[in-house]
CSV table of C-alpha atoms in Angstrom, one decimal:
chain,number,residue,atom,x,y,z
A,896,MET,CA,103.8,96.5,52.3
A,897,THR,CA,100.7,94.3,52.0
A,898,ALA,CA,102.2,91.5,54.0
A,899,ALA,CA,103.2,93.9,56.8
A,900,ILE,CA,99.6,95.3,57.0
A,901,PHE,CA,97.9,92.0,57.1
A,902,SER,CA,100.4,90.5,59.5
A,903,LYS,CA,98.9,92.7,62.2
A,904,LEU,CA,95.4,91.3,61.6
A,905,SER,CA,94.2,88.1,63.3
A,906,ASP,CA,93.6,85.0,61.2
A,907,ASP,CA,89.9,85.2,61.8
A,908,VAL,CA,89.7,88.7,60.3
A,909,VAL,CA,91.8,87.7,57.2
A,910,LEU,CA,89.7,84.5,56.7
A,911,ASN,CA,86.5,86.6,56.9
A,912,ILE,CA,87.9,88.8,54.1
A,913,PHE,CA,88.8,85.7,52.1
A,914,SER,CA,85.3,84.3,52.5
A,915,LYS,CA,84.0,87.2,50.5
A,916,LEU,CA,86.1,86.2,47.5
A,917,GLU,CA,85.4,82.5,47.5
A,918,ASP,CA,83.0,82.4,44.6
A,919,ASP,CA,85.8,82.7,42.1
A,920,PRO,CA,88.7,80.2,42.7
A,921,ARG,CA,91.0,82.5,40.8
A,922,ASN,CA,90.8,85.0,43.7
A,923,TRP,CA,92.3,82.6,46.1
A,924,ALA,CA,94.9,81.6,43.5
A,925,ARG,CA,96.0,85.2,43.4
A,926,LEU,CA,96.0,85.7,47.1
A,927,ALA,CA,98.1,82.5,47.7
A,928,CYS,CA,101.0,84.1,46.0
A,929,VAL,CA,101.0,87.4,48.0
A,930,CYS,CA,102.7,86.3,51.2
A,931,SER,CA,103.4,83.2,53.3
A,932,LYS,CA,100.6,84.0,55.7
A,933,PHE,CA,98.0,83.9,52.9
A,934,THR,CA,99.5,80.7,51.5
A,935,SER,CA,99.2,79.0,54.9
A,936,LEU,CA,95.7,80.1,55.5
A,937,ILE,CA,94.5,79.1,52.0
A,938,ARG,CA,96.2,75.7,52.1
A,939,HIS,CA,95.2,74.6,55.6
A,940,VAL,CA,91.9,76.4,56.1
A,941,CYS,CA,90.2,77.8,53.0
A,942,TRP,CA,90.5,74.7,50.7
A,943,LYS,CA,89.3,72.4,53.5
A,944,SER,CA,86.3,74.5,54.4
A,945,LYS,CA,85.4,75.0,50.8
A,946,CYS,CA,85.5,71.3,50.0
A,947,ASN,CA,83.3,70.6,53.1
A,948,GLU,CA,80.9,73.2,52.0
A,949,THR,CA,80.5,72.3,48.3
A,950,ILE,CA,81.0,68.5,48.2
A,951,PRO,CA,80.3,67.4,51.8
A,952,SER,CA,79.1,63.9,50.8
A,953,VAL,CA,82.3,63.2,48.8
A,954,VAL,CA,84.5,64.4,51.7
A,955,THR,CA,82.6,62.2,54.2
A,956,ASP,CA,82.9,59.2,52.0
A,957,LEU,CA,86.5,59.6,51.0
A,958,LEU,CA,87.8,60.3,54.5
A,959,PRO,CA,87.9,57.2,56.8
A,960,SER,CA,88.1,59.6,59.8
A,961,PRO,CA,88.0,63.3,60.5
A,962,ASP,CA,91.8,63.3,61.2
A,963,SER,CA,92.7,61.7,57.9
A,964,SER,CA,94.0,63.5,54.9
A,965,PHE,CA,93.5,63.1,51.2
A,966,PRO,CA,96.2,61.8,48.9
A,967,GLY,CA,97.8,65.0,47.5
A,968,GLY,CA,96.2,67.1,50.3
A,969,TRP,CA,93.2,69.3,50.4
A,970,SER,CA,94.6,71.3,47.5
A,971,ALA,CA,94.3,68.3,45.2
A,972,LEU,CA,90.6,67.7,46.2
A,973,TYR,CA,89.8,71.4,45.7
A,974,LYS,CA,91.6,71.4,42.4
A,975,LEU,CA,89.6,68.3,41.3
A,976,ALA,CA,86.4,70.1,42.1
A,977,VAL,CA,87.1,73.3,40.1
A,978,CYS,CA,89.9,72.6,37.6
A,979,CYS,CA,89.7,70.9,34.2
A,980,PRO,CA,92.9,68.9,33.6
A,981,GLY,CA,93.3,70.3,30.1
A,982,LEU,CA,94.0,68.4,26.8
A,983,GLN,CA,97.6,67.7,27.8
A,984,HIS,CA,96.9,66.0,31.1
A,985,ALA,CA,93.9,64.2,29.7
A,986,GLY,CA,96.2,62.5,27.2
A,987,VAL,CA,94.6,64.0,24.1
A,988,LEU,CA,97.9,65.5,22.9
A,989,LEU,CA,99.9,62.2,23.2
A,990,GLU,CA,101.0,60.7,20.0
A,991,LEU,CA,99.4,57.3,20.3
A,992,SER,CA,99.0,54.5,17.8
A,993,ASP,CA,96.0,52.2,18.2
A,994,PHE,CA,95.9,49.1,16.1
A,995,GLY,CA,98.8,50.5,14.0
A,996,LEU,CA,96.8,53.5,12.9
A,997,GLU,CA,98.3,57.0,13.5
A,998,ARG,CA,96.0,59.5,15.1
A,999,GLU,CA,95.5,62.7,13.1
A,1000,LEU,CA,94.4,66.0,14.7
A,1001,GLY,CA,94.5,68.2,11.7
A,1002,PRO,CA,95.8,68.8,8.1
A,1003,ASP,CA,99.0,67.3,6.8
A,1004,ASP,CA,101.5,70.0,7.6
A,1005,TYR,CA,104.2,69.1,10.1
A,1006,PHE,CA,106.0,71.3,12.5
A,1007,ARG,CA,108.8,70.8,15.0
A,1008,ILE,CA,109.1,72.3,18.5
A,1009,SER,CA,112.4,72.6,20.3
A,1010,LYS,CA,112.5,71.0,23.7
A,1011,ALA,CA,111.3,73.0,26.6
A,1012,THR,CA,111.9,72.5,30.3
A,1013,PRO,CA,108.7,71.4,32.0
A,1014,SER,CA,110.0,72.4,35.5
A,1015,GLU,CA,110.1,76.1,34.4
A,1016,PRO,CA,106.5,77.2,33.6
A,1017,HIS,CA,106.2,80.5,31.9
A,1018,LEU,CA,104.8,83.1,34.3
A,1019,PRO,CA,105.1,86.9,34.4
A,1020,LEU,CA,107.9,88.4,36.5
A,1021,GLN,CA,105.5,89.7,39.1
A,1022,ALA,CA,103.9,86.3,39.7
A,1023,SER,CA,107.3,84.6,40.0
A,1024,ASP,CA,108.6,87.2,42.3
A,1025,SER,CA,105.5,87.1,44.6
A,1026,CYS,CA,105.9,83.4,45.0
A,1027,SER,CA,109.7,83.3,45.3
A,1028,ASN,CA,109.8,84.0,49.1
A,1029,LEU,CA,107.1,81.5,50.1
A,1030,GLU,CA,107.8,78.3,52.0
A,1031,ASN,CA,106.2,75.1,50.7
A,1032,CYS,CA,105.0,77.0,47.7
A,1033,ASP,CA,104.1,74.0,45.5
A,1034,SER,CA,100.4,73.8,46.3
A,1035,SER,CA,99.7,77.5,45.9
A,1036,TRP,CA,101.9,77.7,42.8
A,1037,SER,CA,100.0,74.9,41.2
A,1038,LEU,CA,96.6,76.5,41.6
A,1039,PHE,CA,98.0,80.0,40.6
A,1040,ASP,CA,99.8,78.6,37.6
A,1041,ASP,CA,96.8,76.6,36.3
A,1042,LEU,CA,94.3,79.5,36.8
A,1043,TYR,CA,96.7,82.3,35.7
A,1044,TYR,CA,95.5,82.4,32.1
A,1045,ASP,CA,91.9,82.6,33.2
A,1046,THR,CA,92.9,85.6,35.4
A,1047,VAL,CA,94.7,87.4,32.5
A,1048,TYR,CA,91.9,86.7,29.9
A,1049,ASN,CA,89.1,87.1,32.4
A,1050,VAL,CA,87.4,84.1,31.0
A,1051,SER,CA,83.8,83.4,32.1
A,1052,GLU,CA,83.0,80.1,33.8
A,1053,SER,CA,80.4,79.5,31.2
A,1054,GLN,CA,81.0,77.3,28.2
A,1055,ASP,CA,80.4,80.1,25.8
A,1056,GLY,CA,83.0,82.3,27.6
A,1057,ALA,CA,85.6,79.5,27.3
A,1058,ALA,CA,84.9,79.0,23.6
A,1059,THR,CA,85.1,82.8,22.9
A,1060,SER,CA,88.5,82.9,24.8
A,1061,CYS,CA,89.9,80.0,22.8
A,1062,GLU,CA,88.9,81.7,19.5
A,1063,ALA,CA,90.4,85.0,20.6
A,1064,ASN,CA,93.7,83.6,21.9
A,1065,GLU,CA,94.4,80.7,19.6
A,1066,ASP,CA,97.7,80.2,17.8
A,1067,VAL,CA,98.0,78.6,14.4
A,1068,ILE,CA,101.0,76.4,14.4
A,1069,GLY,CA,102.6,75.6,11.0
A,1070,ASP,CA,105.8,75.3,9.1
A,1071,ASN,CA,108.4,77.8,10.1
A,1072,ASP,CA,106.0,79.6,12.4
A,1073,ASP,CA,108.6,80.8,15.0
A,1074,GLU,CA,106.1,82.8,17.0
A,1075,SER,CA,103.6,80.1,17.4
A,1076,VAL,CA,106.2,77.5,18.2
A,1077,ASP,CA,107.7,79.8,20.8
A,1078,ALA,CA,104.3,80.3,22.3
A,1079,VAL,CA,103.8,76.5,22.9
A,1080,GLY,CA,107.4,76.1,24.0
A,1081,LYS,CA,106.9,78.7,26.7
A,1082,ALA,CA,104.1,76.8,28.2
A,1083,GLY,CA,106.6,74.2,29.5
A,1084,TYR,CA,105.5,71.2,27.4
A,1085,ASP,CA,107.6,69.1,25.0
A,1086,PHE,CA,105.3,68.0,22.1
A,1087,PRO,CA,106.5,65.4,19.6
A,1088,VAL,CA,106.1,66.0,15.8
A,1089,SER,CA,102.4,66.4,15.2
A,1090,LYS,CA,99.9,67.7,12.6
A,1091,ARG,CA,99.2,71.3,11.9
A,1092,ARG,CA,96.3,72.4,14.1
A,1093,LYS,CA,94.9,75.4,16.0
A,1094,VAL,CA,95.9,75.4,19.7
A,1095,CYS,CA,94.0,77.4,22.3
A,1096,PHE,CA,96.4,78.5,25.0
A,1097,ARG,CA,93.9,77.7,27.8
A,1098,SER,CA,92.9,74.3,26.4
A,1099,PHE,CA,96.0,72.2,26.8
A,1100,ARG,CA,96.9,73.2,30.3
A,1101,SER,CA,94.8,72.9,33.5
A,1102,HIS,CA,92.3,75.7,33.9
A,1103,LEU,CA,89.0,76.7,35.6
A,1104,ALA,CA,86.5,74.2,34.5
A,1105,SER,CA,83.2,75.1,32.8
A,1106,GLY,CA,80.0,73.5,33.9
A,1107,VAL,CA,79.0,72.3,37.4
A,1108,TRP,CA,81.8,72.0,40.0
A,1109,SER,CA,80.9,68.7,41.6
A,1110,LEU,CA,82.0,65.0,41.8
A,1111,ASN,CA,79.6,62.1,41.3
A,1112,ARG,CA,79.9,58.4,42.0
A,1113,GLU,CA,77.3,57.4,39.5
A,1114,GLU,CA,79.2,59.0,36.7
A,1115,GLY,CA,82.3,57.0,37.8
A,1116,ASN,CA,80.4,53.7,37.7
A,1117,LYS,CA,79.4,54.4,34.1
A,1118,LEU,CA,83.1,54.7,33.2
A,1119,LEU,CA,84.5,51.5,34.7
A,1120,ALA,CA,84.3,48.0,33.3
A,1121,ARG,CA,81.8,45.7,35.0
A,1122,ARG,CA,84.5,43.8,37.0
A,1123,PHE,CA,85.6,47.0,38.6
A,1124,ARG,CA,82.2,48.2,39.7
A,1125,GLY,CA,83.1,47.4,43.3
A,1126,ASP,CA,85.6,50.2,43.2
A,1127,CYS,CA,84.4,53.7,44.1
A,1128,LEU,CA,85.3,56.4,41.5
A,1129,TYR,CA,84.0,59.9,41.7
A,1130,ILE,CA,84.1,62.0,38.5
A,1131,CYS,CA,82.7,65.3,37.5
A,1132,ASP,CA,79.1,65.5,36.1
A,1133,TRP,CA,78.6,64.9,32.4
A,1134,PRO,CA,79.7,66.4,30.0
A,1135,GLY,CA,82.6,67.9,32.1
A,1136,CYS,CA,84.6,70.7,30.4
A,1137,VAL,CA,83.9,70.7,26.7
A,1138,HIS,CA,86.8,71.5,24.3
A,1139,THR,CA,85.9,72.1,20.7
A,1140,GLU,CA,88.9,71.1,18.4
A,1141,GLU,CA,89.2,71.0,14.7
A,1142,LYS,CA,88.4,67.3,14.2
A,1143,ARG,CA,86.1,66.5,17.1
A,1144,ASN,CA,84.8,67.7,20.5
A,1145,TYR,CA,86.5,66.5,23.7
A,1146,MET,CA,84.5,66.3,26.9
A,1147,LEU,CA,87.3,66.4,29.6
A,1148,PHE,CA,86.6,64.9,33.0
A,1149,ARG,CA,88.5,64.6,36.3
A,1150,GLY,CA,87.9,62.3,39.3
A,1151,ILE,CA,89.3,60.5,42.3
A,1152,PHE,CA,89.2,56.8,43.5
A,1153,LYS,CA,88.2,56.1,47.1
A,1154,ASN,CA,90.9,54.0,48.8
A,1155,PHE,CA,92.8,53.6,45.5
A,1156,LYS,CA,95.5,51.5,47.0
A,1157,LYS,CA,92.8,49.0,48.1
A,1158,SER,CA,90.9,49.0,44.8
A,1159,ARG,CA,90.8,46.3,42.2
A,1160,VAL,CA,92.1,48.7,39.6
A,1161,TRP,CA,95.2,49.2,41.7
A,1162,ARG,CA,95.7,45.4,42.0
A,1163,THR,CA,95.3,45.1,38.3
A,1164,MET,CA,98.0,47.6,37.6
A,1165,LEU,CA,100.4,45.8,40.0
A,1166,ASP,CA,99.6,42.2,39.1
A,1167,GLY,CA,99.7,42.9,35.4
A,1168,ASN,CA,102.9,44.9,35.8
A,1169,ARG,CA,101.4,47.6,33.7
A,1170,SER,CA,103.9,50.2,32.5
A,1171,LYS,CA,103.3,53.9,33.3
A,1172,THR,CA,102.9,56.7,30.8
A,1173,ASP,CA,105.1,59.8,31.0
A,1174,LEU,CA,102.1,62.0,31.7
A,1175,ASN,CA,102.0,64.2,34.8
A,1176,CYS,CA,99.0,64.2,37.1
A,1177,ALA,CA,97.1,67.4,36.8
A,1178,PHE,CA,96.2,67.5,40.5
A,1179,CYS,CA,99.3,66.4,42.5
A,1180,GLU,CA,103.0,66.0,42.1
A,1181,CYS,CA,103.0,62.5,40.5
A,1182,LYS,CA,105.1,62.5,37.4
A,1183,GLU,CA,103.7,59.3,35.9
A,1184,THR,CA,100.2,57.8,35.4
A,1185,TRP,CA,98.7,54.5,34.2
A,1186,ASP,CA,96.5,54.3,31.1
A,1187,LEU,CA,93.2,52.8,32.2
A,1188,ASN,CA,92.1,52.2,28.6
A,1189,SER,CA,95.1,49.9,27.7
A,1190,ALA,CA,94.7,48.1,31.1
A,1191,PHE,CA,91.1,47.3,30.1
A,1192,CYS,CA,89.7,49.0,33.2
A,1193,LEU,CA,87.2,51.1,31.2
A,1194,LYS,CA,83.7,50.1,30.1
A,1195,ARG,CA,83.8,47.7,27.1
A,1196,GLY,CA,82.1,48.7,23.9
A,1197,CYS,CA,83.3,52.3,23.8
A,1198,GLY,CA,85.4,51.4,20.8
A,1199,TYR,CA,87.5,53.6,18.6
A,1200,HIS,CA,87.1,56.1,15.8
A,1201,ASP,CA,88.0,55.2,12.3
A,1202,ASP,CA,91.4,56.9,12.7
A,1203,GLY,CA,92.2,54.8,15.7
A,1204,GLU,CA,91.5,57.4,18.4
A,1205,PRO,CA,89.7,55.9,21.4
A,1206,VAL,CA,86.2,57.2,22.2
A,1207,VAL,CA,87.2,57.5,25.9
A,1208,ARG,CA,90.6,57.7,27.5
A,1209,ALA,CA,91.6,58.0,31.2
A,1210,TYR,CA,94.8,58.1,33.2
A,1211,VAL,CA,95.2,57.5,37.0
A,1212,CYS,CA,98.1,58.5,39.2
A,1213,GLU,CA,99.4,56.7,42.3
A,1214,ASN,CA,97.2,58.9,44.5
A,1215,GLY,CA,94.0,57.8,42.6
A,1216,HIS,CA,93.5,61.1,40.7
A,1217,VAL,CA,91.9,60.6,37.3
A,1218,SER,CA,92.1,62.7,34.2
A,1219,GLY,CA,90.5,61.8,30.9
A,1220,ALA,CA,88.3,62.7,27.9
A,1221,TRP,CA,85.2,61.4,26.1
A,1222,THR,CA,84.7,62.1,22.4
A,1223,ASP,CA,81.6,61.8,20.2
A,1224,TRP,CA,80.7,58.2,19.5
A,1225,PRO,CA,81.7,56.8,16.1
A,1226,LEU,CA,78.9,56.5,13.5
A,1227,TYR,CA,79.4,52.8,13.2
A,1228,THR,CA,78.6,52.0,16.9
């Protein structure tokens, strides 16, 4: 019924209505799953105009010409501006061993989670049905899926709102806790055996970022090692999206390389034959990423915590999209 009514309106009228709802990215995420007309307008007009309005200098610098397009499309750049990658895409939930020391994220109670299917994210029936008839639904689905829990819980963009939501909706995962295990399984991720810890449903998946929605080249320069300072990396303003976990705080950031395929970081990955990690990009369809920390592309001296966890971690996909996390500095540095 809605699609039939709006199909009679001109695109200019519809876009004028959409412009009244642009302050909250979740509004466009909802509208993108209403009908194919909304999806097309949001993908090809709204995201582009919003990026040009909010981060004009970044757009001008990243695009070699007005007719060029971004790796991953305008949806990826818009998502970079407003979405936090979440603990999963930032690599915080990976089971890593640094210098032979196992990372610990909580007390010593183990749990096991049955394998889930990442390609089938858990969405309500209405959301799935609304998107089932759309053509080229990947971009709109991605934003809707990542912002869906913000829509349900009506989480404020402020840091306090995000913290309150996490406390209100957290699940404690422990031995033989079928309900909590099922909750994580439904999210579409396959976690290895880990420590008992509290998990906020919003925290490990992409979501609306707290803090300022902007990208800054100066912040990117602070992240890269000296020999990569010639590369241009834009990342969000410090401290990014702050996630308070049991053991330490994680300041999650996101960013993008300019001309990544021509950067020294890219050449380092190819020349060094660096292996990829099985970690999806939070902003495009890339299924694997490179670990910038293990490739020695990040600033030296950041160090590790006493449990072996790196102070800063970052992952980059083939399109140059970066997801990562800072932690508090160790006391001995």
